[in-house]
Short mmCIF file of C-alpha atoms in Angstrom, two decimals:
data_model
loop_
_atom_site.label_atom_id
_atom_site.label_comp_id
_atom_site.label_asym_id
_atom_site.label_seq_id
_atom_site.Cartn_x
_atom_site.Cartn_y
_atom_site.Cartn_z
CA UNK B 1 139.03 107.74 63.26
CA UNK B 2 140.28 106.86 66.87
CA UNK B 3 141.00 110.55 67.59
CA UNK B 4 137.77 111.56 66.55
CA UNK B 5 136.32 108.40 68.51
CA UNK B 6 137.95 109.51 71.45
CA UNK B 7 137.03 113.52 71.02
CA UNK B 8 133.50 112.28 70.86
CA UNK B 9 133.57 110.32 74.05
CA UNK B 10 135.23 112.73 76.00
CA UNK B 11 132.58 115.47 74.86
CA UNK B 12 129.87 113.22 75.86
CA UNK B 13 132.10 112.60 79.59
CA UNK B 14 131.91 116.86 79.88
CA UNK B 15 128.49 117.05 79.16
CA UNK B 16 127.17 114.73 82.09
CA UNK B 17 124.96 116.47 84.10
CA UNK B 18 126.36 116.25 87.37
CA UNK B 19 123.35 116.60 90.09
CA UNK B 20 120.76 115.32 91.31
CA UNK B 21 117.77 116.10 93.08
CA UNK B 22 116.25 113.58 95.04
CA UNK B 23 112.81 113.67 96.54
CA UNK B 24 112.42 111.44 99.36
CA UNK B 25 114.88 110.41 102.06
CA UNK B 26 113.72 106.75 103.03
CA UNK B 27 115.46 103.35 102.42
CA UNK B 28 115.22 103.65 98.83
CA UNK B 29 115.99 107.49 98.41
CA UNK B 30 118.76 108.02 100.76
CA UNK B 31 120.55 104.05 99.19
CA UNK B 32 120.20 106.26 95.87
CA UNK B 33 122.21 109.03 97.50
CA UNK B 34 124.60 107.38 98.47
CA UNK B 35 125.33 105.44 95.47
CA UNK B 36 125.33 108.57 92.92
CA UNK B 37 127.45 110.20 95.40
CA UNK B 38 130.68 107.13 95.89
CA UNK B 39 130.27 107.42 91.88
CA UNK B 40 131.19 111.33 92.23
CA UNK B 41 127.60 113.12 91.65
CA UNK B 42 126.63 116.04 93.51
CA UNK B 43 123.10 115.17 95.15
CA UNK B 44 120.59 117.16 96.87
CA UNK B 45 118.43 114.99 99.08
CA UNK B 46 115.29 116.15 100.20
CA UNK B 47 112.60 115.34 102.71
CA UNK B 48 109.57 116.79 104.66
CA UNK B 49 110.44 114.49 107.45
CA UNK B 50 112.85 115.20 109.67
CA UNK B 51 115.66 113.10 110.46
CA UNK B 52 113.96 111.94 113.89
CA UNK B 53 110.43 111.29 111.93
CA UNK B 54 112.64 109.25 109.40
CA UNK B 55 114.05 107.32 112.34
CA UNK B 56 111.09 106.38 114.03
CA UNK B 57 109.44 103.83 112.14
CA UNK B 58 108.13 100.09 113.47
CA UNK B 59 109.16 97.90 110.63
CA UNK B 60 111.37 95.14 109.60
CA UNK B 61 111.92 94.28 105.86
CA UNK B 62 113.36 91.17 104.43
CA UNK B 63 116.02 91.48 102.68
CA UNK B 64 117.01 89.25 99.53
CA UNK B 65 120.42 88.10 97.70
CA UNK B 66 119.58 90.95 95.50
CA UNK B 67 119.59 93.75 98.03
CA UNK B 68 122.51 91.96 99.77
CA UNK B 69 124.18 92.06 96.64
CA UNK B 70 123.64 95.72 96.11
CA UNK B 71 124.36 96.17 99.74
CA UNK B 72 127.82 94.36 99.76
CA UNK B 73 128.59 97.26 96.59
CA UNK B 74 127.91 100.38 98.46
CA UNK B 75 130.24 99.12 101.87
CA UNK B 76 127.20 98.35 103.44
CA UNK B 77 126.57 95.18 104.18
CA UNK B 78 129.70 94.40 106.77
CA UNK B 79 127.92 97.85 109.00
CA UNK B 80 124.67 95.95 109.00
CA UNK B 81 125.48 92.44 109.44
CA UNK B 82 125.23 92.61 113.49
CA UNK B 83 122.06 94.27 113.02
CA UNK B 84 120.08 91.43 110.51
CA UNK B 85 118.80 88.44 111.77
CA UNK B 86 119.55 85.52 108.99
CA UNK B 87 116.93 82.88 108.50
CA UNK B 88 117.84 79.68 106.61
CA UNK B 89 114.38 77.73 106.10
CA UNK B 90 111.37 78.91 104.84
CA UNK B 91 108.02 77.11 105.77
CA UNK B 92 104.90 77.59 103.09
CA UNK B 93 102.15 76.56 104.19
CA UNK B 94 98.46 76.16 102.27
CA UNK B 95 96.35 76.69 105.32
CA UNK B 96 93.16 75.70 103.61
CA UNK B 97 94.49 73.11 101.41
CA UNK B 98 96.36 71.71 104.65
CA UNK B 99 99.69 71.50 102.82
CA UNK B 100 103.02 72.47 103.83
CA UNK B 101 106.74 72.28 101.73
CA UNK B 102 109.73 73.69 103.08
CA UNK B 103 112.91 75.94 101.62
CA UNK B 104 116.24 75.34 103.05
CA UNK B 105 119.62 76.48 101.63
CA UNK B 106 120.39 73.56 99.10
CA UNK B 107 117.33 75.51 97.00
CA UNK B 108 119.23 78.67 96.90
CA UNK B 109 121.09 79.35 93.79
CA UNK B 110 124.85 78.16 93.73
CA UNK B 111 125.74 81.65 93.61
CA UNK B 112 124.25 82.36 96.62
CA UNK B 113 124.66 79.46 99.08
CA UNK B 114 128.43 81.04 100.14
CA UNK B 115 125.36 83.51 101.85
CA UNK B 116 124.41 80.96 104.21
CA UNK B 117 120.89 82.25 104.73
CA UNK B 118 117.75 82.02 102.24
CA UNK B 119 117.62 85.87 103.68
CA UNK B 120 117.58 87.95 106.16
CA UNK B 121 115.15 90.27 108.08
CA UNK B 122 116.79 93.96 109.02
CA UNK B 123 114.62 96.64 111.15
CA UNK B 124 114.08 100.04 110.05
CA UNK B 125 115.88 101.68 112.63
CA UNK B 126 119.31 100.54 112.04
CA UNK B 127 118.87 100.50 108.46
CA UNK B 128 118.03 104.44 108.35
CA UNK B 129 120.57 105.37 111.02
CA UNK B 130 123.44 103.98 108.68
CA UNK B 131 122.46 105.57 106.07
CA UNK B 132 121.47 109.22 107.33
CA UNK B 133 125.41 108.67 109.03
CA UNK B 134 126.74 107.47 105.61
CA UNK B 135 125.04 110.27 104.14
CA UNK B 136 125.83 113.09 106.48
CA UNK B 137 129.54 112.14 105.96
CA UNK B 138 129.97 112.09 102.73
CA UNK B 139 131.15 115.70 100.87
CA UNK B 140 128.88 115.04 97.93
CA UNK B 141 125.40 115.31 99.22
CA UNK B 142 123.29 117.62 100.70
CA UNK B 143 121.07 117.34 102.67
CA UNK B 144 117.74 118.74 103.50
CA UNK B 145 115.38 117.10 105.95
CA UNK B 146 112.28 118.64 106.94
CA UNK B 147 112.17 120.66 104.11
CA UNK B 148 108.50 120.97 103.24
CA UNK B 149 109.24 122.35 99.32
CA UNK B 150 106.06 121.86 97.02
CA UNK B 151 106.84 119.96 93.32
CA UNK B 152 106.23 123.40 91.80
CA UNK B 153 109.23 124.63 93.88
CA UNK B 154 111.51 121.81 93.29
CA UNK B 155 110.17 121.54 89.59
CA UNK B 156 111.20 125.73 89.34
CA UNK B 157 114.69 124.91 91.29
CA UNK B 158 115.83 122.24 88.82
CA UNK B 159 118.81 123.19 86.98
CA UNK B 160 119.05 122.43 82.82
CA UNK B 161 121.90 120.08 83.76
CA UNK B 162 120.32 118.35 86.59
CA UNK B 163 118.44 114.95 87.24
CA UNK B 164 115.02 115.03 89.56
CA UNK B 165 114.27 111.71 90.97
CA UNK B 166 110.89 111.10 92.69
CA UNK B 167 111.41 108.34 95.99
CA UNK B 168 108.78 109.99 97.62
CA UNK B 169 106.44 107.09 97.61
CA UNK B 170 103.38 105.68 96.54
CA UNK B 171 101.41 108.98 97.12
CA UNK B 172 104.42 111.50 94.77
CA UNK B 173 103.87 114.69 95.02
CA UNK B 174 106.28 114.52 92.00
CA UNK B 175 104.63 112.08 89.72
CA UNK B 176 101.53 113.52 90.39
CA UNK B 177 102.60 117.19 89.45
CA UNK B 178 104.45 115.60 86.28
CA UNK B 179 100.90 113.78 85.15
CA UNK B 180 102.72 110.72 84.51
CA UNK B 181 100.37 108.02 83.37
CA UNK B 182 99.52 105.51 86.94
CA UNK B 183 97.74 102.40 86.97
CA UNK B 184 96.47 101.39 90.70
CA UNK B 185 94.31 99.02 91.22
CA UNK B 186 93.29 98.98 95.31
CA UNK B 187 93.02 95.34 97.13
CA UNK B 188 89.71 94.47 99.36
CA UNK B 189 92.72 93.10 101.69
CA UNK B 190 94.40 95.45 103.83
CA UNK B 191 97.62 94.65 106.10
CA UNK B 192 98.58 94.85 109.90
CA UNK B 193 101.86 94.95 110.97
CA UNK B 194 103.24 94.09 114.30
CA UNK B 195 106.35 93.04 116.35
CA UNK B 196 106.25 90.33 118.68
CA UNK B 197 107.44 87.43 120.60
CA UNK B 198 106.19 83.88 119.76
CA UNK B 199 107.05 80.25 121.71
CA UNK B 200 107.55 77.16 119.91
CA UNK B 201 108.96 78.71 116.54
CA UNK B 202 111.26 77.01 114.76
CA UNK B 203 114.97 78.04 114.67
CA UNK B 204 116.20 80.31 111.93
CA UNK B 205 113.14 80.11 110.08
CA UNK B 206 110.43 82.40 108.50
CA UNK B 207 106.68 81.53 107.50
CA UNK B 208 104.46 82.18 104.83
CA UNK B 209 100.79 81.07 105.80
CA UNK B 210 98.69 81.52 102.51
CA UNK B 211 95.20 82.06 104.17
CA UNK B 212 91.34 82.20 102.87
CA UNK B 213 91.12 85.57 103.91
CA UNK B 214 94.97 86.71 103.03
CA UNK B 215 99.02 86.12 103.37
CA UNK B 216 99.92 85.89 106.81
CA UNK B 217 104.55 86.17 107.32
CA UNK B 218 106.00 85.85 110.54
CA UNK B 219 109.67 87.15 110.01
CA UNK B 220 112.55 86.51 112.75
CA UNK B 221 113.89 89.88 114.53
CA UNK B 222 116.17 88.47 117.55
CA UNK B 223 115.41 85.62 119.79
CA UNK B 224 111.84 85.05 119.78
CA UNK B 225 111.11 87.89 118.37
CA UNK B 226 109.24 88.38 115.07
CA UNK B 227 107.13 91.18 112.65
CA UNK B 228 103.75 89.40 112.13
CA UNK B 229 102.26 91.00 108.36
CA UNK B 230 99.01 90.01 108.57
CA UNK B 231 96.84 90.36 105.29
CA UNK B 232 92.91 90.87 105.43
CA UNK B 233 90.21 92.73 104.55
CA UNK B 234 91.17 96.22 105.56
CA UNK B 235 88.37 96.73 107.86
CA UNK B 236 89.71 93.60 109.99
CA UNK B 237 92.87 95.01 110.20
CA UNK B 238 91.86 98.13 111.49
CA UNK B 239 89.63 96.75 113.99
CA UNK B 240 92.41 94.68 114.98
CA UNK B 241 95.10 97.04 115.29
CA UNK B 242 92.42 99.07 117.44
CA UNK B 243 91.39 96.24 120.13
CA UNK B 244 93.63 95.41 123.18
CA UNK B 245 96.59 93.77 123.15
CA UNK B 246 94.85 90.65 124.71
CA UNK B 247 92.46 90.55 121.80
CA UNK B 248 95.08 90.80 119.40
CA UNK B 249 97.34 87.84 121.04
CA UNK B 250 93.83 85.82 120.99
CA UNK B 251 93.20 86.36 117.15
CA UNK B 252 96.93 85.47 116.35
CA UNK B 253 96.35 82.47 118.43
CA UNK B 254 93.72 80.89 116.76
CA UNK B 255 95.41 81.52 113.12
CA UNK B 256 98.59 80.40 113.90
CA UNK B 257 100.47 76.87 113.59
CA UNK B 258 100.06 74.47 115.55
CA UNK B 259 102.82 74.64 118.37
CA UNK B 260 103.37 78.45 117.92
CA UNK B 261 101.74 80.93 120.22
CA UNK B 262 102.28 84.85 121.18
CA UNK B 263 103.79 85.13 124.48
CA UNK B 264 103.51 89.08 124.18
CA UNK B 265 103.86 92.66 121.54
CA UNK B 266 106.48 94.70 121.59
CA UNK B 267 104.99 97.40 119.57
CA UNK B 268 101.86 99.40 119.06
CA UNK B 269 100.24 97.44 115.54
CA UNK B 270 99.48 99.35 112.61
CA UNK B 271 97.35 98.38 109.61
CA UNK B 272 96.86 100.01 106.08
CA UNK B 273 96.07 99.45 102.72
CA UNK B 274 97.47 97.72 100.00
CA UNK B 275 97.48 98.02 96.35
CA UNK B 276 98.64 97.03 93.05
CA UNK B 277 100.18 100.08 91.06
CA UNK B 278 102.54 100.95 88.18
CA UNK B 279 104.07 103.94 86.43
CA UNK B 280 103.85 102.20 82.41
CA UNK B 281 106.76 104.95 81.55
CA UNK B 282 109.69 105.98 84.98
CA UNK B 283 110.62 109.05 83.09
CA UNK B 284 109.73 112.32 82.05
CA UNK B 285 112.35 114.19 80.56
CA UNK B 286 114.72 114.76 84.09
CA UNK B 287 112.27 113.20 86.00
CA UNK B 288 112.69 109.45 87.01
CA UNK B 289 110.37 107.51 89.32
CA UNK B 290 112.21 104.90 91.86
CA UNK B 291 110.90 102.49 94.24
CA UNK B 292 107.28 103.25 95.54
CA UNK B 293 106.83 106.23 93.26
CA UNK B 294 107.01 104.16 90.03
CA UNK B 295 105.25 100.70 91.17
CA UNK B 296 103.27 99.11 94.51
CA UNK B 297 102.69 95.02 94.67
CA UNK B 298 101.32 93.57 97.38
CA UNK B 299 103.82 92.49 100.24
CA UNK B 300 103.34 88.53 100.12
CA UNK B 301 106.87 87.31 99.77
CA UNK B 302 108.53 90.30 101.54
CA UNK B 303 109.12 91.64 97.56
CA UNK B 304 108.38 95.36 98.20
CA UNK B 305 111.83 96.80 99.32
CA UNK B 306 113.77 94.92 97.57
CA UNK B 307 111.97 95.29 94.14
CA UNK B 308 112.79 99.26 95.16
CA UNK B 309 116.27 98.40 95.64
CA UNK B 310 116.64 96.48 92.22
CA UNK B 311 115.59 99.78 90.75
CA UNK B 312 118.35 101.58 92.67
CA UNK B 313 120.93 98.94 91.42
CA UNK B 314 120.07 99.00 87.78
CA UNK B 315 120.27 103.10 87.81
CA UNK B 316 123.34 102.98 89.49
CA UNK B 317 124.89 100.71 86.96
CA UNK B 318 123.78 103.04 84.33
CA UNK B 319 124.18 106.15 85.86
CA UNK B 320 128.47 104.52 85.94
CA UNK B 321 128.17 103.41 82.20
CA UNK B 322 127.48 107.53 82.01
CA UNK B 323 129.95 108.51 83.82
CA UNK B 324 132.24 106.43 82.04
CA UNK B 325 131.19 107.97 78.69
CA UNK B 326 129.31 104.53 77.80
CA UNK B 327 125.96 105.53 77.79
CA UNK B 328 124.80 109.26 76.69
CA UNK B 329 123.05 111.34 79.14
CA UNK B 330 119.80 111.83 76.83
CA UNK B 331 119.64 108.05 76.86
CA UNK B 332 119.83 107.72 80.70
CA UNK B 333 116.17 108.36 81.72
CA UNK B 334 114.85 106.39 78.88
CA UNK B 335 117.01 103.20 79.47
CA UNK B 336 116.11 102.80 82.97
CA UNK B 337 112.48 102.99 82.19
CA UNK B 338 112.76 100.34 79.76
CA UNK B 339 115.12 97.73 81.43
CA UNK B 340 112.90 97.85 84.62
CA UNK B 341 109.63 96.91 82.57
CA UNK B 342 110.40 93.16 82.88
CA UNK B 343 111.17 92.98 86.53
CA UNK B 344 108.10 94.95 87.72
CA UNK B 345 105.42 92.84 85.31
CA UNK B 346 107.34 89.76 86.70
CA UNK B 347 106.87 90.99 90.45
CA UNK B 348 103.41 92.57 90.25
CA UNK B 349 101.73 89.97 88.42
CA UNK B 350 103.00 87.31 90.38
CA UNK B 351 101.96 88.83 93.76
CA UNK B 352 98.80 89.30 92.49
CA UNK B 353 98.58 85.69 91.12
CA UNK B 354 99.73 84.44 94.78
CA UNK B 355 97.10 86.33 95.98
CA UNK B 356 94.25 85.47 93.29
CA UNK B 357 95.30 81.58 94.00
CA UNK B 358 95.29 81.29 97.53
CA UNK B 359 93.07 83.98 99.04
CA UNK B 360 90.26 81.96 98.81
CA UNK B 361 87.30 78.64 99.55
CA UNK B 362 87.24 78.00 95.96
CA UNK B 363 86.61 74.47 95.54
CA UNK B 364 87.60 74.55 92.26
CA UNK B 365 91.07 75.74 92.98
CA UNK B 366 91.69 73.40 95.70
CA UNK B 367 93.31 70.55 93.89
CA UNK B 368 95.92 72.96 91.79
CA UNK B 369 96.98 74.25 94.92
CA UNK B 370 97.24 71.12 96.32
CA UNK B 371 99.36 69.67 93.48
CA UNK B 372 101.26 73.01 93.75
CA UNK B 373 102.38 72.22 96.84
CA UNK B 374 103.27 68.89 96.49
CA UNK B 375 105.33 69.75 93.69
CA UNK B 376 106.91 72.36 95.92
CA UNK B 377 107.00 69.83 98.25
CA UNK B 378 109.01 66.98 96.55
CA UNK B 379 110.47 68.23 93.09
CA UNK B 380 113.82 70.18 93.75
CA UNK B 381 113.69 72.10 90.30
CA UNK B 382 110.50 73.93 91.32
CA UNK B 383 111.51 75.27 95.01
CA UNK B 384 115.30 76.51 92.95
CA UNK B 385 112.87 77.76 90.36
CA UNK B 386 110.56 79.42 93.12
CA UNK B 387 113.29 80.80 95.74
CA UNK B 388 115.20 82.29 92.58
CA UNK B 389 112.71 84.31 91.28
CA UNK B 390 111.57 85.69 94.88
CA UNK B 391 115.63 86.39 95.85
CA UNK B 392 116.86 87.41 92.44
CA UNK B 393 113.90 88.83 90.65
CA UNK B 394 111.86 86.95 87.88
CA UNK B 395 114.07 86.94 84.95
CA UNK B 396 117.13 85.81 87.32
CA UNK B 397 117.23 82.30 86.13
CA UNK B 398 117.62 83.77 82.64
CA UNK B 399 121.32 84.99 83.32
CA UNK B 400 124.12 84.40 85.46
CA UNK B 401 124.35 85.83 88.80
CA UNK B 402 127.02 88.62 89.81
CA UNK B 403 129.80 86.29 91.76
#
């Protein structure tokens, strides 16, 4: 029985396929890469983008004890350390309800005090110029930037022992060619992004301004230096990306907290829109869906990238348990579908709660919020409760934490 046991397993071990084909060579795609690749699969990472293009984007993203966690795995974090800018209180603030409650470390999870910081707030460029290194080092993966391939041609090009994984955003040429089923709902709010440099902030902290007419997060880059994500209706945000930079230091001026002003920005603003969207099913038969591909929310909370990254970590971990004859190939595409399902309801309905709650006059609403944040405010269990689910994910506090 053991010998046959062991026969089975180690037919199961031979008959791993051992590619993959990756479409889409941001964050998300090219952390992928990298991790299939240190677990000894042969990857093909593609791109229309060139590695410049890839480069060149104005963002920052905050990053959470998840991503850290998933960071500190792949050799990563140490590399990136210099380049993050830690922030260990978070101010909320109810702008209409006038009501403010504070994070601070003590309502971080035991697990992940040793951290030091409630998070931390990395820019694009050294993020992507780590990896695309990383990458271009390492024997296993190949790489093919500005490579304009249709999804016919990289549908046609797949191998019968070969995984296809679409990162290539919310717009997949893959998904789309595959006619997975996609739920998107668009918001009326749109979003403006922007770096800049504010007086009067406090030290080592980030806001979150819930406001009538949407989220407003002011993230710490370096100094006085922050990325402003500015939610509104879309129109707004155009017309405010579009007037001078005078204009758009006056408008920031009038919505910000008292004591905090723009001194000047560092960066041309841009503003798009933002929606709620979700693959029901990440598979279809080789084809698996990860980060923007599979699932938008809206970015109150800073939860975008790193809900992408928590679908990176759990396919790693099962792509291993393959590897290690644990789980069966057939049964990888269909097990990462399913034991994502609970994180992304968790994440998208919450955002859009957040925003449902707070983006708004509603009298009726006003004294809920209010006794939201006073419970926020002065009961310890709810900020834990709170901070866990937006740095762990929503079923966190269901389970231990990795040590």
């Amino acid at each position: 029985m053991v010998t046959a046991d062991l026969q089975v397993r180690d037919s199961a071990v031979t008959a791993v396929p051992h590619r993959f084909r990756i479409v889409g060579a941001g964050p998300t795609g090219a952390l992928l890469a990298l991790g299939l690749a240190r677990q000894g699969y042969d990857v093909v990472l593609i791109d229309r983008l060139s590695a410049d293009s890839l480069l060149k984007r104005s963002r920052a993203y905050a990053i959470t004890h998840s991503s850290r966690r998933l960071l500190q795995d792949l050799g990563l974090w140490l590399p990136l350390k210099d380049a993050m800018e830690p922030f260990r209180r978070l101010r909320l603030d109810d702008c209409a309800a006038e009501r403010t409650a504070w994070f601070s470390l003590r309502d971080l999870r035991r697990e992940n005090r040793c951290a030091d910081a409630i998070g931390w707030i990395l820019d694009h460029r050294p993020l992507m110029s780590l990896l695309l290194s990383q990458l271009r080092a390492s024997p296993g993966v190949s790489l093919r930037l500005g490579d304009a391939a249709s999804a016919e041609e990289i549908a046609l090009s797949s191998g019968s022992h070969e995984w296809t994984v679409a990162a290539d955003g919310p717009r997949s040429m893959l998904r789309h060619s595959s006619r997975l089923a996609f739920w998107s709902h668009t918001y009326k709010q749109g979003c403006l992004t922007a770096k800049l440099r504010l007086s009067g902030a406090e030290p080592d902290c980030a806001y979150e301004l819930f406001r009538p007419e949407g989220p407003m997060a002011l993230l710490p880059l370096r100094k006085d230096a922050y990325q402003v994500v500015w939610s509104a209706p879309l129109n707004r945000c155009r017309d405010r990306a579009a007037c001078s930079s005078a204009e758009l230091a006056s408008a920031l001026d009038e919505v910000l907290p008292e004591g905090l002003s723009v001194v000047e920005l560092l960066d041309e603003p841009g503003a798009f829109p933002v929606e709620l969207s979700l693959a029901p099913s990440l598979q279809k038969g080789p084809l698996l869906l990860v980060g923007e591909a599979g699932h938008r929310c809206h970015p109150v909370g800073g939860q975008g990238l790193n809900l992408c990254w928590r679908d990176v970590s759990d396919l790693l971990n099962l792509t291993e348990a393959v590897r290690q004859g644990d789980l069966v190939p057939r049964s990888l595409a269909r097990r990462y579908s399913r034991c994502r399902r609970f994180d992304l309801a968790g994440v998208l309905l919450s955002t859009d709660l957040l925003i449902r709650f707070f983006s708004n006059h509603n009298p009726l609403l006003m004294p809920f919020r209010r006794l939201a944040l006073l419970m926020l405010r002065h009961l310890g269990w709810v900020r834990r409760l709170s901070l866990s689910a937006m740095t762990d994910g929503p079923g966190s506090f269901l389970k231990p934490l990795p040590k």
